[in-house]
Each structure stands twice: as structure tokens, then as C-alpha cells.
Amino acid sequence: MSIPIVKLSRGIHVMHQFYRIDRLRWSALSESARGEALACLQAVRARYAAASHPRICTYANVGGKADLAFIAYASELAGVGEIHRAFEAAFPVGTLAPVYSYLSVTELPEYVTTEEDMKNTLVHAEKLEPGGEAFEKRMAEMRARQAEYEHYRLYPELPDWEVMAFYPMNKRRQGGDNWYALDFAARKKLMAGHARVGRKFSGRITQLITGSTGIDDWEWGVTLVAHQTDALKEIVYEMRFDEVSARYGEFGPFYVNLRLDPGDLWVHLGL
Amino acid sequence: MSIPIVKLSRGIHVMHQFYRIDRLRWSALSESARGEALACLQAVRARYAAASHPRICTYANVGGKADLAFIAYASELAGVGEIHRAFEAAFPVGTLAPVYSYLSVTELPEYVTTEEDMKNTLVHAEKLEPGGEAFEKRMAEMRARQAEYEHYRLYPELPDWEVMAFYPMNKRRQGGDNWYALDFAARKKLMAGHARVGRKFSGRITQLITGSTGIDDWEWGVTLVAHQTDALKEIVYEMRFDEVSARYGEFGPFYVNLRLDPGDLWVHLGL
Amino acid sequence: MSIPIVKLSRGIHVMHQFYRIDRLRWSALSESARGEALACLQAVRARYAAASHPRICTYANVGGKADLAFIAYASELAGVGEIHRAFEAAFPVGTLAPVYSYLSVTELPEYVTTEEDMKNTLVHAEKLEPGGEAFEKRMAEMRARQAEYEHYRLYPELPDWEVMAFYPMNKRRQGGDNWYALDFAARKKLMAGHARVGRKFSGRITQLITGSTGIDDWEWGVTLVAHQTDALKEIVYEMRFDEVSARYGEFGPFYVNLRLDPGDLWVHLGL
Amino acid sequence: MSIPIVKLSRGIHVMHQFYRIDRLRWSALSESARGEALACLQAVRARYAAASHPRICTYANVGGKADLAFIAYASELAGVGEIHRAFEAAFPVGTLAPVYSYLSVTELPEYVTTEEDMKNTLVHAEKLEPGGEAFEKRMAEMRARQAEYEHYRLYPELPDWEVMAFYPMNKRRQGGDNWYALDFAARKKLMAGHARVGRKFSGRITQLITGSTGIDDWEWGVTLVAHQTDALKEIVYEMRFDEVSARYGEFGPFYVNLRLDPGDLWVHLGL
Amino acid sequence: MSIPIVKLSRGIHVMHQFYRIDRLRWSALSESARGEALACLQAVRARYAAASHPRICTYANVGGKADLAFIAYASELAGVGEIHRAFEAAFPVGTLAPVYSYLSVTELPEYVTTEEDMKNTLVHAEKLEPGGEAFEKRMAEMRARQAEYEHYRLYPELPDWEVMAFYPMNKRRQGGDNWYALDFAARKKLMAGHARVGRKFSGRITQLITGSTGIDDWEWGVTLVAHQTDALKEIVYEMRFDEVSARYGEFGPFYVNLRLDPGDLWVHLGL
């Protein structure tokens, strides 16, 4: 066998999948076939249990669009497909119907903090003398924090909070509201305001932004984890007034999910 | 079992579900299986019968888009899912096909009446002296009324009127008609005019506005209850001329339903 | 049983339904089962045969979108649902698949002719002296004609012509083309021009405009009956140049149908 | 039986239908059932073989959207439905699944050449004296050619070339690009330029434009026949730069088909 | 048999097809039936193995939209249909469900380098004397390179890299952003900038642009092959800032695929 190894220059592949259970076929399964499916899914979850990747996390969808979902993380393209097939193979054939899927990759934010940005912060906000000892110490700290942040963006380890929401999005290209016609500085400034809203929700919302231009039907995938449903509403609503979203954001479907390992999934869904 | 408890800071979860009956599978049921399903659904309705929550209300859809529907209210995210599964489990497997669903949460209106607003009303409209006894008495009354109103918004108890309509909606963000580019004062003023139209229909229409930004595909869910079908038409039509809707409203699908408890549902649908 | 009685302040409910025949299931029916279905549908048609309501009319759809259709008229919301269920119950279970549906209510035109309009006509066009005998006689005539017209709008009796077309429509709310931002006088004037086109087709086209804002996914349903297919094309095409349609009209799907009673439907569709 | 006779003032009905073969059901047919279906379809084709109408032409769709297609021409509305049913009845029940359909009627072009246009051509381009013998002779010729052209438009006989493409289209009504807000002279001038592009493809492309405003979901149906696939691409691409299409054209789905009589259809599709 | 021969003036037909496996039907196959299907598909791949055409290449889709895909290249329209049918016939009936398809043809770029462009390059960039020996030698080289490029565009031989992405696209015709209202020179200049971005990805991305105006639902099909998933993202993202895409590009669905011959496809998909 010679499945090609397709990696990224940096970062990993991320896959979101949402399914319905075919209740008619499920009801025809024997008790032991259901138990076997659960054991099989638990084995898949155990096999892909790295903190970052390869990893699979399972969810119950709430709201009626789907029954269950997973997010998979893998360095190779075939690898993410392999987790996908392993998840599906855990279910007796015909009991799982696909509802929605999304493929994206982790990426560094385009408007990343530069050495220049750090210097400006130290000189203007912290009033430090460039080249001085205090300055260099703070620069080292800032570089380390930035490196850590960039590592998180490329090899994310989302906290295992109770609720997960997913939606894809675009930046608008339309008449006077054309994001891609703005210059870099204007975009960076707009995104900085956007990031400030995100930071206000620290501790309530953790977000993972993955890139999908050229890969799936929207430009980014947004995964939010939270402890409360209204935190999801508040952050997305508050950001909607931010010029980045107000003028340039276009949003796909929203999926709200409960973080449940296979055993609890079985209980919650009555499988 | 450890299904996570996901509550809101304040308010509750609301779920709307619309279904078709698979008549072919239904017709294959024995008389007793149909009766059992009815008994089962009546038990679900009885179990979730709180005035506010946990609560389920059942409906017959009229018009051809669906056959039946429910609205569920629950404090927890898993709780609303639990009512959802209980409703579906009442029907023999394969006899119920999902048509449309909506998940939202109750919320306080953003443009809520403030202490400042109340004062202004008393000073300018009622000509009362700030700090005087009459003033303080009226302030206390207004605060109490406002608290009651806010409680209704967060823990609603919709009157059990004959007709229920549901539709989701967005505020537009497009070229010159960008709601999210307006400042708070402008939006508050526009919404006040909108509310005046709503009040004109008092006694004919009761509305429940729930928030779903970041939770489902539109920003709000609107549930209207009425005694007459044309009251639904009149309020939505009249509001359409209001600037809030004329320039900024975008509307999803409309579902019109008859309020029927399970027994009457069985009769109306010939189940 | 206590199905709620949901009437309108004035006017009646109108329902359009379009279906496909499942030919595979139909072909499995015995000759007598087919005949029974026909007899059953004829009974439904006979039961709801009032000139205005309760009434059902059956049609063959032509063009490939559907096989057959009906329009039902009833004063109550549950009543229109009852005709709907009766129609479907005439067909052996599983032989009828829903294609499209529309729910609306009859209504008076918003831009109705007023006493003031009548006076103006008599004074300016007919050169009559206000208050004079001739004037009062003509006013009485005009009032009677207007009352008759309004009665037709609320309790329509569409002539039983050979072809029926249905489509739903909206008035646009978009940038510079926002119908709902126009004042009443401007809208009334635009609609008067629109009505003139309609009158040119008198004898070739009879139309029924029903309201569905807040009830179904478009704001109005348009039902046209004609003797010739190109009359449908001509009136809709000519109206498209009218500013009301050119700038403000948005149209849903079009369904063209032959008026056929059940027996002829059976022949035409080879049932 | 009393199916109503629904003709046009002038011209005929045209129907396009596209289908998939249900391969699973087809594979269950005996060899003789397949042969019978072919014989039956050949009989349908033979029955409706008039040069203009009633006529049916069969096609294989290429590209994956459908498997096969037909165009039917009939003077009556019920007649086109009759050909439609006859085509479908040739296939064993359940083996044919509808994919797309279109109903339209032939029509005279709105921007037809008038007596005035002819006179202008003779006086200005051919320098003939109005009323003179040469002038009258040329007028007679032009009138005859125009009559022939109009007859072709109303009772078309498309040449039986190898490839047929179909797509529906609208004229745009949007902001500054509103075709229906242009006056007749402006539209006639724009359409004349459009026609010049069409004439450049004479011998490579023959087109049939049919009207469907008020009849189907787009305003016109366009049927192109060609000897080569790239001729289809070239004419549509070149027209797209023409102001009529560049600013005012909106296009539906495109279907490319091979002209195949039933026997060849059977071979090509492996039926 | 007389299937018409439909060629192009120059270039070939290209077909993209995406499918899902019906796992329920597949699971019912015997081991030998699965092996036979594989052998059959391998034979199809071997039969159409020309470097340019007739050719078929098979892929596994990754992401959840489909399971597998192919691209077929053939000079005749019926020929591309024949490869299509041969691919589908390799699978036991009912095991393959179509997901998405695209039909296009190869074409020379409209904004092709002319003799004039070459001369300008030599005179202005290379400072050569027109008509001189050096000039003529360089002209000959440039002509040869151009001829080779044009041959590649018409009879492409895509390198067999690990990843293939496909998406269809349009040039926008909307208000101020109307590509088809630009003159040739403006379009050629914009496309030159676009091409420069493409060349930056040389070695990482090879692209094949095929034309489908008048043939399928978008104007062009874009096929990209790469070694890494993020190369797909980078090139499409970078181009999005190019005015050609920022203002004029409209994009259809994106499909990302692994290049796998039948044997590996069987392993990867667990068939």
C-alpha cells in the first residue's frame, strides 16, 4: 500500500463531522451489537487520544440538526481521513447518516505580533529604553509568550469544556464592503479590535480559528468551547458590532454541541 | 453517567421542532401501538408541564410544511435535548421525520428600560419633582413593573392561545442598511418604534423573542401566539413598514400551527 | 375533541398543495384500489363544493414539477387542514409525495378605493356637482360596486377556467428599491398603474391575490386562471415593466396547471 | 373524458425534461423487459415525429447531472403533458427519476423587425426611392423573409445536429441594472447587438428562444444545437461581453446533451 | 450504432465526478464481488492511460463531502461519457451515489501572449534591436515556449502529485464589479497580475484551468495539484487579494482529494 503522505509546512489538519443516527436501523440491532459499537468507538477514542494530534473528540449535537459529531486532528491528510473512517466503521453499516462536514488546517494568524510591534509596546506603553537591560528582558519574555501562542495556534489543545460550537465564515468581497481590497495595515488594525473582544471572554470562551480557503466552502472554521450556552451568544453577538464582522463577516451554519465521551453519548442519545 | 450541566447566566433554553409523520410506517402500526404512542406522548407532556420550565407544548402544523411541532423550555442544554429525545421516543421508530429545528435562549432585550429612562418619563411626561415622595413612589412602581417584565423575558409563560407562529430573523448588514453599524442610541430609538407596533396588538398577539446569535442560523427566533390567523399577518405586515424591518429585517421560513394537546393532535392528524 | 376554532376577522383561509404520485407504489395497487381512491376523491370534491367555501378544486400540474394539485378554501384554520387531510386520505398511503405548499388568507387590498376617491372621480372625471341628485345616485352605484368587489376579494369564487397558475411574491426591501420605505400615497399610485394592466386582461385572466405575510415564506400568493397559456405569459410579462414589478417585485416558483375534476385527473395522469 | 383544450393565440408549447435512470431497478429487469421498453420508446418517438409538432426528440445528457432528456413540442397544454406521460410510460415503473424540467411556449421576438425598420434599411442602406418599383420589390422580399422568420419562431423545426444545450435565463432587475426600467428603444438597440453575435455563429449554432415568464421559474428558455461542444462555449462566452448579458443576463443551470434516438440511447447508456 | 462524433475545434473534454459509496449495499457484497469490482476499475484505469487523453485518474475525496472521484479526459463528447459509464459500471449496481459533477473543455487562455507582447519584452526588457540576429533568435525561442505552453493548455498532462483540489468559478457581473464590462486591455492587465501569483507557486502547485461557459453552471473549472494541503490554501488565499479575485471572483464548492490508484483507493476506503 502506498497512500501518499501529505503534511503541511507547519500545523495540522482539522476535520469536523456531524451525523444523524438512522433510528430505524439502530432499533434493529441486538443489544450486543450496540454494545460492540460502543466498545469500538471507545477504542477509536483511546487510539487517537494525543493532547494535540492524532486526536478525536466526540460530541452530542443539540438543537435538532444532527445527533452526534466529532473533531479530528492529524498531521497528514490521509491521517485525518483515517480517523474519519475509523469513527464511521465503529457504527454498524447504515446506522450513521452524514449531515455536515468541514475540513481545515491550523495556521498562524496573518496579523501576527511582530518584533516591531513588541518594541513599540515596550517603548510607548511601558516606557522602556530600547537596548537597555529591562527592555531586552521584556523582549525575551514577549518573544517566548508569542512563540507559545503560535505553537498553540498550530498544534492546538482545546480545553475539554462542556459546550462546543462550530461555524464557518468568510470575509465579504462585495461593493464597498470588500475585505480583500483593504491594505494590510487597515486589516491588521481592524483585526486587533476584534481580538480585544475575544480577550474579554477569556475564561468563558476558548476559540480555535482554522483556515480553509481553497480547502472547503468557507474561508475559516471557528470552533468555540464554553461552559455556558449564552457565552456563545454573547461573544458572537458582541463581535457582530465590531467593524470586522459588521461590514465584512459572512457566516455559515451554526452547530452547538455537548462534549460527551462515547459512553455518555450512548446514554444521552439512548443508543 | 456524567452529562455536563450547562446552564445560562440567566434565562433558559428554548427549542422548536417540526416533523412530518411517515404515513406509510404509521399505517403499518397496530391500533394498540398507536394508542401506546399517544399515551407515551401524553406522559411526556405531563412530565414537562411546569408553567415556565421544564415544559413541552405540542402543535399541529397547518399549511403543508410539516405535520406536528413542539416547543420545549429547559434551564440546561442537556435538559432541552432530553425533552427532545423524550418527544421523539414517544413515536414508534421511523414514523417521525424531522423537518425544521431551532435552538435559542431567552434573553433580556438589549434596549431595556433604564433607571434614567424611568426618571425621564416621570419628569418630562408625568411632571414629577425628582426626589419627591410622589416621584419615589412612581419609581418604585416602574421598577417593579420592569422587574416583572424582565422576569417574563427570561422565564416566559406564553399564554395557551389557539395559534402559534414561528419564524427566525436577522438584522441586515449590507451596504447602506447595516444595523450593526448603527450606534446604540439610534438602535434603541428604532426599536422603541418597533415596540409601539407590538403594543398595538396587545390582547391579539403575545410575542416571545429569543436570542440565537452564535447558537443557530439566524440571530433571533420569534414565536407569536394569537387567536386569529390574520392577527399574525397584520402584525408582521405592519411592522414591515417600520424602519427596523423595512431596512434591517431579514426573515427565515414561517410556520403556522394550531395549539393541540396530544389527544387532539391524534384526532386532527388522523393518527 | 376540542380542536380550536380559528377564524379571521374577515375573509377565509386559502391553501395550495402540489404533489407527485409515487408511480412505483401506485403500480402495485389493484384496479379496485385505484377505483376506490377515485371514488373517495370524488366524495371529497363533492363534500367541499360550496361556491366560495368550504371548497376544494383539483388540478393536473403540467411541466414536470408535480403531478397534481388542489386549492382549498375554508373559514377556519383547522378547516383548511381538514380538507388537506381529506384530500391526502383519499390516496392509498405512500402514493402521494408533497412537492410544494402555500398557506394564505383572503384580504382587502390595502389601496382600496375610498369615498374620497369616488367623489374625486365623479367631480373631476364625470363633472358632477357634489351633493346633487345625479352625484348621489352615482355615489350609491359606486359604493355598491365597491362593496361587491370587496366581497369578491374576501370570499372569492374563481371562475372555473381551463388553466390555473400559482406563484408567490414579495415586495423588495433592498437599497434604493425598498417598497416598505415608500409612503402610502406613492404606493397607492404605483399599485393603480399595476391594476390598469390587470384590467387590460379582463376576460382572459382572472386573478386572486391572497395575503401571507407572517403566514408563509412570501408576502402574497397569486392565483391566475386563464383559457390560454400565453395569456399567463403576457400578463406577467407586461406587468414586469410596470414599476411595481420592475423595481419592487420578487417572485417565487411558478406552477402551471390544468383544471381537472378527479375523473379527468385519473384519465390525464393514467392512474 | 373532457380534458380541456388549451391552445395559444399563436405558437406552441415546448417542454424539456431531464432524467436519471435508477440503475438498481433497471438491473433487475429481464432482457425482454428492457427490449420492450426500447420498442415502446421508439413507438413514442414515431408517434410524435412531425417536423414541427407534435414532436419528441430524445437525448443523452453528458456531464453527470442526468442520464437522458427529451424535448416535446405540442400545440395544446394537455398535449405536451400527454407526450410527457407517454415518454415516462415507456420506462418500467420506478426506473426513471426526474432531475429537471422546463415548460415554455414559442413566441415572436418582442423587438421584431417592423415595416418601418424595413423601409429605413431600403432607403438608407440600399439607397432606394420609397414607392419606386425596386423599392416595392425589395419590400415584398423583406416581408416574405420576415414572415418566414416569424413562422420559424412560432413553429420551430430545430436542425437535428449532434449536440443540444439547454439553459433558462432572466433579465436582471437590480439597482442600476434593471432591464425592465429601460425604454423599448433602448432595449431594441441592445437586443440588435446581441443578435449580431448570434448571426456570427450561423452554421455552427442554431438557437431556439422560448418564453416562460409566468409559466416557469425563469423568463426564457434557451435551446442551442451545435456540431461541436466549444461552439456552445464560444457563443455564450462572447455574448457575455455584450451589454445585454454583461449587465442584464442571469443564467440558470446548463445541460449539455447528445442527440440520440432511442436505439442509440440504449447503446450509449448501456440499457 | 451511430453515436455522433462531437469533437472540439481544438482541445479536449474534461470531466470531474465525485461519488459516495453506499456502505449498506457495499457491505452486502461478497469478498469476490469486491475484488471483481477492483479488477474491473483497474482495467478501466489501464484502458484510459494515455498521458493526455483518453485518460482517467482516480482519487479519494477527503473531508466528508464524497468518498471518491475521478477526472476523465477525452477528445470526443461521447468519449468522455464512455469513460464516465465505464467507471460507474466497474461498481456493482447501487453501490455508487453521485455527489457532484463538472463538465468543461480545455482552452487557450484568452489573454494569450502575442507576437507583439514578445517583441515588447525583447525590446524593452532585454534591450534587443528588432530584426537583429539576437532578436530573431530570442523571438524563435519565445515562440517555441509559447507553442509548448499552448499545447499544454489544450492537451494537458497534469503531474501526478499527491493532492488534487477542484473548484468551479465565475467572473462577477454585478453593479460596479462587472468583469464583462471591462475592456480587453484592462482584463489582460488584471490577469497578468493574477498569473504572477500563480508563478510564485511553481513547483508547489500546478494548475489546470478549463472553460465551461455555456457547458456547466460556472464559467471555469480550476484543478490544482499539490504536495501539501496548505499550498492549496496559500495560493487561493493570496490570489483572493488580487483584484481579479477580490472584486471579480465568485467561487463554487471546493473538493480536496488524495491521488490514489484503484488498489490504494480500496485500502484507504476499506472497500
PDB file of C-alpha atoms in Angstrom, chain A residues 45-176:
ATOM      1  CA  ARG A  45     -11.240   7.461  21.026  1.00  0.00           C
ATOM      2  CA  ALA A  46      -8.482   5.739  23.018  1.00  0.00           C
ATOM      3  CA  ARG A  47      -6.334   5.207  19.925  1.00  0.00           C
ATOM      4  CA  TYR A  48      -6.461   8.892  18.992  1.00  0.00           C
ATOM      5  CA  ALA A  49      -6.008  10.453  22.382  1.00  0.00           C
ATOM      6  CA  ALA A  50      -2.912  12.615  21.990  1.00  0.00           C
ATOM      7  CA  ALA A  51      -3.210  16.034  23.645  1.00  0.00           C
ATOM      8  CA  SER A  52      -2.800  17.714  20.269  1.00  0.00           C
ATOM      9  CA  HIS A  53      -2.800  15.066  17.499  1.00  0.00           C
ATOM     10  CA  PRO A  54      -3.674  12.471  16.347  1.00  0.00           C
ATOM     11  CA  ARG A  55      -6.849  13.116  18.360  1.00  0.00           C
ATOM     12  CA  ILE A  56     -10.574  12.594  18.148  1.00  0.00           C
ATOM     13  CA  CYS A  57     -13.188  14.243  20.403  1.00  0.00           C
ATOM     14  CA  THR A  58     -16.847  13.212  20.330  1.00  0.00           C
ATOM     15  CA  TYR A  59     -19.931  15.367  20.921  1.00  0.00           C
ATOM     16  CA  ALA A  60     -23.716  15.212  21.035  1.00  0.00           C
ATOM     17  CA  ASN A  61     -25.288  17.825  18.810  1.00  0.00           C
ATOM     18  CA  VAL A  62     -28.139  19.705  20.457  1.00  0.00           C
ATOM     19  CA  GLY A  63     -30.912  21.513  18.610  1.00  0.00           C
ATOM     20  CA  GLY A  64     -32.111  19.027  16.026  1.00  0.00           C
ATOM     21  CA  LYS A  65     -29.710  19.477  13.106  1.00  0.00           C
ATOM     22  CA  ALA A  66     -27.708  16.351  13.936  1.00  0.00           C
ATOM     23  CA  ASP A  67     -27.316  13.721  16.637  1.00  0.00           C
ATOM     24  CA  LEU A  68     -23.587  13.465  17.133  1.00  0.00           C
ATOM     25  CA  ALA A  69     -20.316  14.946  15.947  1.00  0.00           C
ATOM     26  CA  PHE A  70     -16.560  14.654  16.185  1.00  0.00           C
ATOM     27  CA  ILE A  71     -13.492  16.799  15.693  1.00  0.00           C
ATOM     28  CA  ALA A  72     -10.354  15.039  14.456  1.00  0.00           C
ATOM     29  CA  TYR A  73      -6.806  16.412  14.423  1.00  0.00           C
ATOM     30  CA  ALA A  74      -3.998  14.807  12.381  1.00  0.00           C
ATOM     31  CA  SER A  75      -0.737  15.886  10.813  1.00  0.00           C
ATOM     32  CA  GLU A  76      -1.367  14.096   7.491  1.00  0.00           C
ATOM     33  CA  LEU A  77      -4.268  14.476   5.082  1.00  0.00           C
ATOM     34  CA  ALA A  78      -4.672  10.703   4.830  1.00  0.00           C
ATOM     35  CA  GLY A  79      -4.408  10.562   8.618  1.00  0.00           C
ATOM     36  CA  VAL A  80      -7.434  12.748   9.183  1.00  0.00           C
ATOM     37  CA  GLY A  81      -9.266  10.586   6.628  1.00  0.00           C
ATOM     38  CA  GLU A  82      -8.182   7.504   8.568  1.00  0.00           C
ATOM     39  CA  ILE A  83      -9.682   8.810  11.838  1.00  0.00           C
ATOM     40  CA  HIS A  84     -12.821   9.713   9.897  1.00  0.00           C
ATOM     41  CA  ARG A  85     -13.166   6.174   8.509  1.00  0.00           C
ATOM     42  CA  ALA A  86     -12.364   4.635  11.905  1.00  0.00           C
ATOM     43  CA  PHE A  87     -15.147   6.664  13.537  1.00  0.00           C
ATOM     44  CA  GLU A  88     -17.660   5.624  10.901  1.00  0.00           C
ATOM     45  CA  ALA A  89     -16.562   1.995  10.973  1.00  0.00           C
ATOM     46  CA  ALA A  90     -17.382   1.828  14.690  1.00  0.00           C
ATOM     47  CA  PHE A  91     -21.071   2.125  13.798  1.00  0.00           C
ATOM     48  CA  PRO A  92     -22.905  -0.809  12.203  1.00  0.00           C
ATOM     49  CA  VAL A  93     -23.225  -0.092   8.486  1.00  0.00           C
ATOM     50  CA  GLY A  94     -26.186   2.115   7.577  1.00  0.00           C
ATOM     51  CA  THR A  95     -26.820   3.462  11.090  1.00  0.00           C
ATOM     52  CA  LEU A  96     -24.924   6.731  10.572  1.00  0.00           C
ATOM     53  CA  ALA A  97     -26.015   9.401   8.053  1.00  0.00           C
ATOM     54  CA  PRO A  98     -23.699  12.342   7.282  1.00  0.00           C
ATOM     55  CA  VAL A  99     -25.191  15.795   7.923  1.00  0.00           C
ATOM     56  CA  TYR A 100     -22.359  18.313   7.599  1.00  0.00           C
ATOM     57  CA  SER A 101     -18.591  18.209   7.314  1.00  0.00           C
ATOM     58  CA  TYR A 102     -15.721  20.665   7.356  1.00  0.00           C
ATOM     59  CA  LEU A 103     -12.045  20.315   6.520  1.00  0.00           C
ATOM     60  CA  SER A 104      -9.499  22.945   7.530  1.00  0.00           C
ATOM     61  CA  VAL A 105      -5.910  23.338   8.698  1.00  0.00           C
ATOM     62  CA  THR A 106      -4.366  25.153  11.623  1.00  0.00           C
ATOM     63  CA  GLU A 107      -2.494  28.307  10.705  1.00  0.00           C
ATOM     64  CA  LEU A 108      -0.648  31.255  12.161  1.00  0.00           C
ATOM     65  CA  PRO A 109      -2.774  34.379  12.263  1.00  0.00           C
ATOM     66  CA  GLU A 110      -1.855  36.612   9.350  1.00  0.00           C
ATOM     67  CA  TYR A 111      -1.825  39.656  11.587  1.00  0.00           C
ATOM     68  CA  VAL A 112       0.689  38.120  13.942  1.00  0.00           C
ATOM     69  CA  THR A 113       2.538  40.272  16.511  1.00  0.00           C
ATOM     70  CA  THR A 114       5.957  41.221  15.102  1.00  0.00           C
ATOM     71  CA  GLU A 115       9.259  42.202  16.736  1.00  0.00           C
ATOM     72  CA  GLU A 116       8.370  45.729  15.690  1.00  0.00           C
ATOM     73  CA  ASP A 117       5.002  45.512  17.483  1.00  0.00           C
ATOM     74  CA  MET A 118       6.705  44.249  20.634  1.00  0.00           C
ATOM     75  CA  LYS A 119       9.253  47.069  20.540  1.00  0.00           C
ATOM     76  CA  ASN A 120       6.506  49.631  20.136  1.00  0.00           C
ATOM     77  CA  THR A 121       4.658  48.229  23.121  1.00  0.00           C
ATOM     78  CA  LEU A 122       7.763  48.377  25.298  1.00  0.00           C
ATOM     79  CA  VAL A 123       8.831  51.851  24.206  1.00  0.00           C
ATOM     80  CA  HIS A 124       5.434  53.534  24.102  1.00  0.00           C
ATOM     81  CA  ALA A 125       3.338  51.658  26.661  1.00  0.00           C
ATOM     82  CA  GLU A 126       5.999  50.505  29.097  1.00  0.00           C
ATOM     83  CA  LYS A 127       8.356  53.493  28.565  1.00  0.00           C
ATOM     84  CA  LEU A 128      11.460  51.303  28.331  1.00  0.00           C
ATOM     85  CA  GLU A 129      14.738  52.397  26.717  1.00  0.00           C
ATOM     86  CA  PRO A 130      15.435  50.327  23.567  1.00  0.00           C
ATOM     87  CA  GLY A 131      18.557  48.193  24.042  1.00  0.00           C
ATOM     88  CA  GLY A 132      18.556  48.580  27.828  1.00  0.00           C
ATOM     89  CA  GLU A 133      18.629  45.557  30.081  1.00  0.00           C
ATOM     90  CA  ALA A 134      14.997  45.889  31.197  1.00  0.00           C
ATOM     91  CA  PHE A 135      13.988  46.258  27.582  1.00  0.00           C
ATOM     92  CA  GLU A 136      15.834  43.139  26.485  1.00  0.00           C
ATOM     93  CA  LYS A 137      14.406  41.125  29.363  1.00  0.00           C
ATOM     94  CA  ARG A 138      10.882  42.136  28.461  1.00  0.00           C
ATOM     95  CA  MET A 139      11.542  41.450  24.762  1.00  0.00           C
ATOM     96  CA  ALA A 140      12.664  37.937  25.657  1.00  0.00           C
ATOM     97  CA  GLU A 141       9.501  37.429  27.688  1.00  0.00           C
ATOM     98  CA  MET A 142       7.318  38.724  24.892  1.00  0.00           C
ATOM     99  CA  ARG A 143       9.069  36.553  22.321  1.00  0.00           C
ATOM    100  CA  ALA A 144       8.566  33.492  24.483  1.00  0.00           C
ATOM    101  CA  ARG A 145       4.890  34.253  25.004  1.00  0.00           C
ATOM    102  CA  GLN A 146       4.442  34.850  21.293  1.00  0.00           C
ATOM    103  CA  ALA A 147       6.213  31.577  20.457  1.00  0.00           C
ATOM    104  CA  GLU A 148       3.932  29.758  22.880  1.00  0.00           C
ATOM    105  CA  TYR A 149       0.882  31.391  21.328  1.00  0.00           C
ATOM    106  CA  GLU A 150       1.995  30.477  17.829  1.00  0.00           C
ATOM    107  CA  HIS A 151       2.602  26.903  18.925  1.00  0.00           C
ATOM    108  CA  TYR A 152      -0.945  26.808  20.320  1.00  0.00           C
ATOM    109  CA  ARG A 153      -2.344  28.094  17.025  1.00  0.00           C
ATOM    110  CA  LEU A 154      -0.519  25.429  15.016  1.00  0.00           C
ATOM    111  CA  TYR A 155      -0.848  22.489  17.436  1.00  0.00           C
ATOM    112  CA  PRO A 156      -3.915  23.428  19.449  1.00  0.00           C
ATOM    113  CA  GLU A 157      -5.059  21.652  22.602  1.00  0.00           C
ATOM    114  CA  LEU A 158      -8.614  22.898  23.132  1.00  0.00           C
ATOM    115  CA  PRO A 159      -9.726  22.692  26.777  1.00  0.00           C
ATOM    116  CA  ASP A 160     -12.295  19.990  27.347  1.00  0.00           C
ATOM    117  CA  TRP A 161     -15.167  22.324  28.285  1.00  0.00           C
ATOM    118  CA  GLU A 162     -18.818  21.339  28.309  1.00  0.00           C
ATOM    119  CA  VAL A 163     -20.087  23.047  25.155  1.00  0.00           C
ATOM    120  CA  MET A 164     -18.556  23.259  21.683  1.00  0.00           C
ATOM    121  CA  ALA A 165     -19.913  25.395  18.853  1.00  0.00           C
ATOM    122  CA  PHE A 166     -18.756  25.331  15.253  1.00  0.00           C
ATOM    123  CA  TYR A 167     -19.440  27.654  12.331  1.00  0.00           C
ATOM    124  CA  PRO A 168     -17.606  28.516   9.138  1.00  0.00           C
ATOM    125  CA  MET A 169     -17.161  32.093   7.906  1.00  0.00           C
ATOM    126  CA  ASN A 170     -15.964  34.306   5.072  1.00  0.00           C
ATOM    127  CA  LYS A 171     -14.688  37.819   4.784  1.00  0.00           C
ATOM    128  CA  ARG A 172     -17.009  39.709   2.455  1.00  0.00           C
ATOM    129  CA  ARG A 173     -15.961  40.873  -1.029  1.00  0.00           C
ATOM    130  CA  GLN A 174     -18.906  42.993  -2.137  1.00  0.00           C
ATOM    131  CA  GLY A 175     -19.223  46.560  -3.421  1.00  0.00           C
ATOM    132  CA  GLY A 176     -17.996  48.947  -0.709  1.00  0.00           C
TER     133      GLY A 176
END
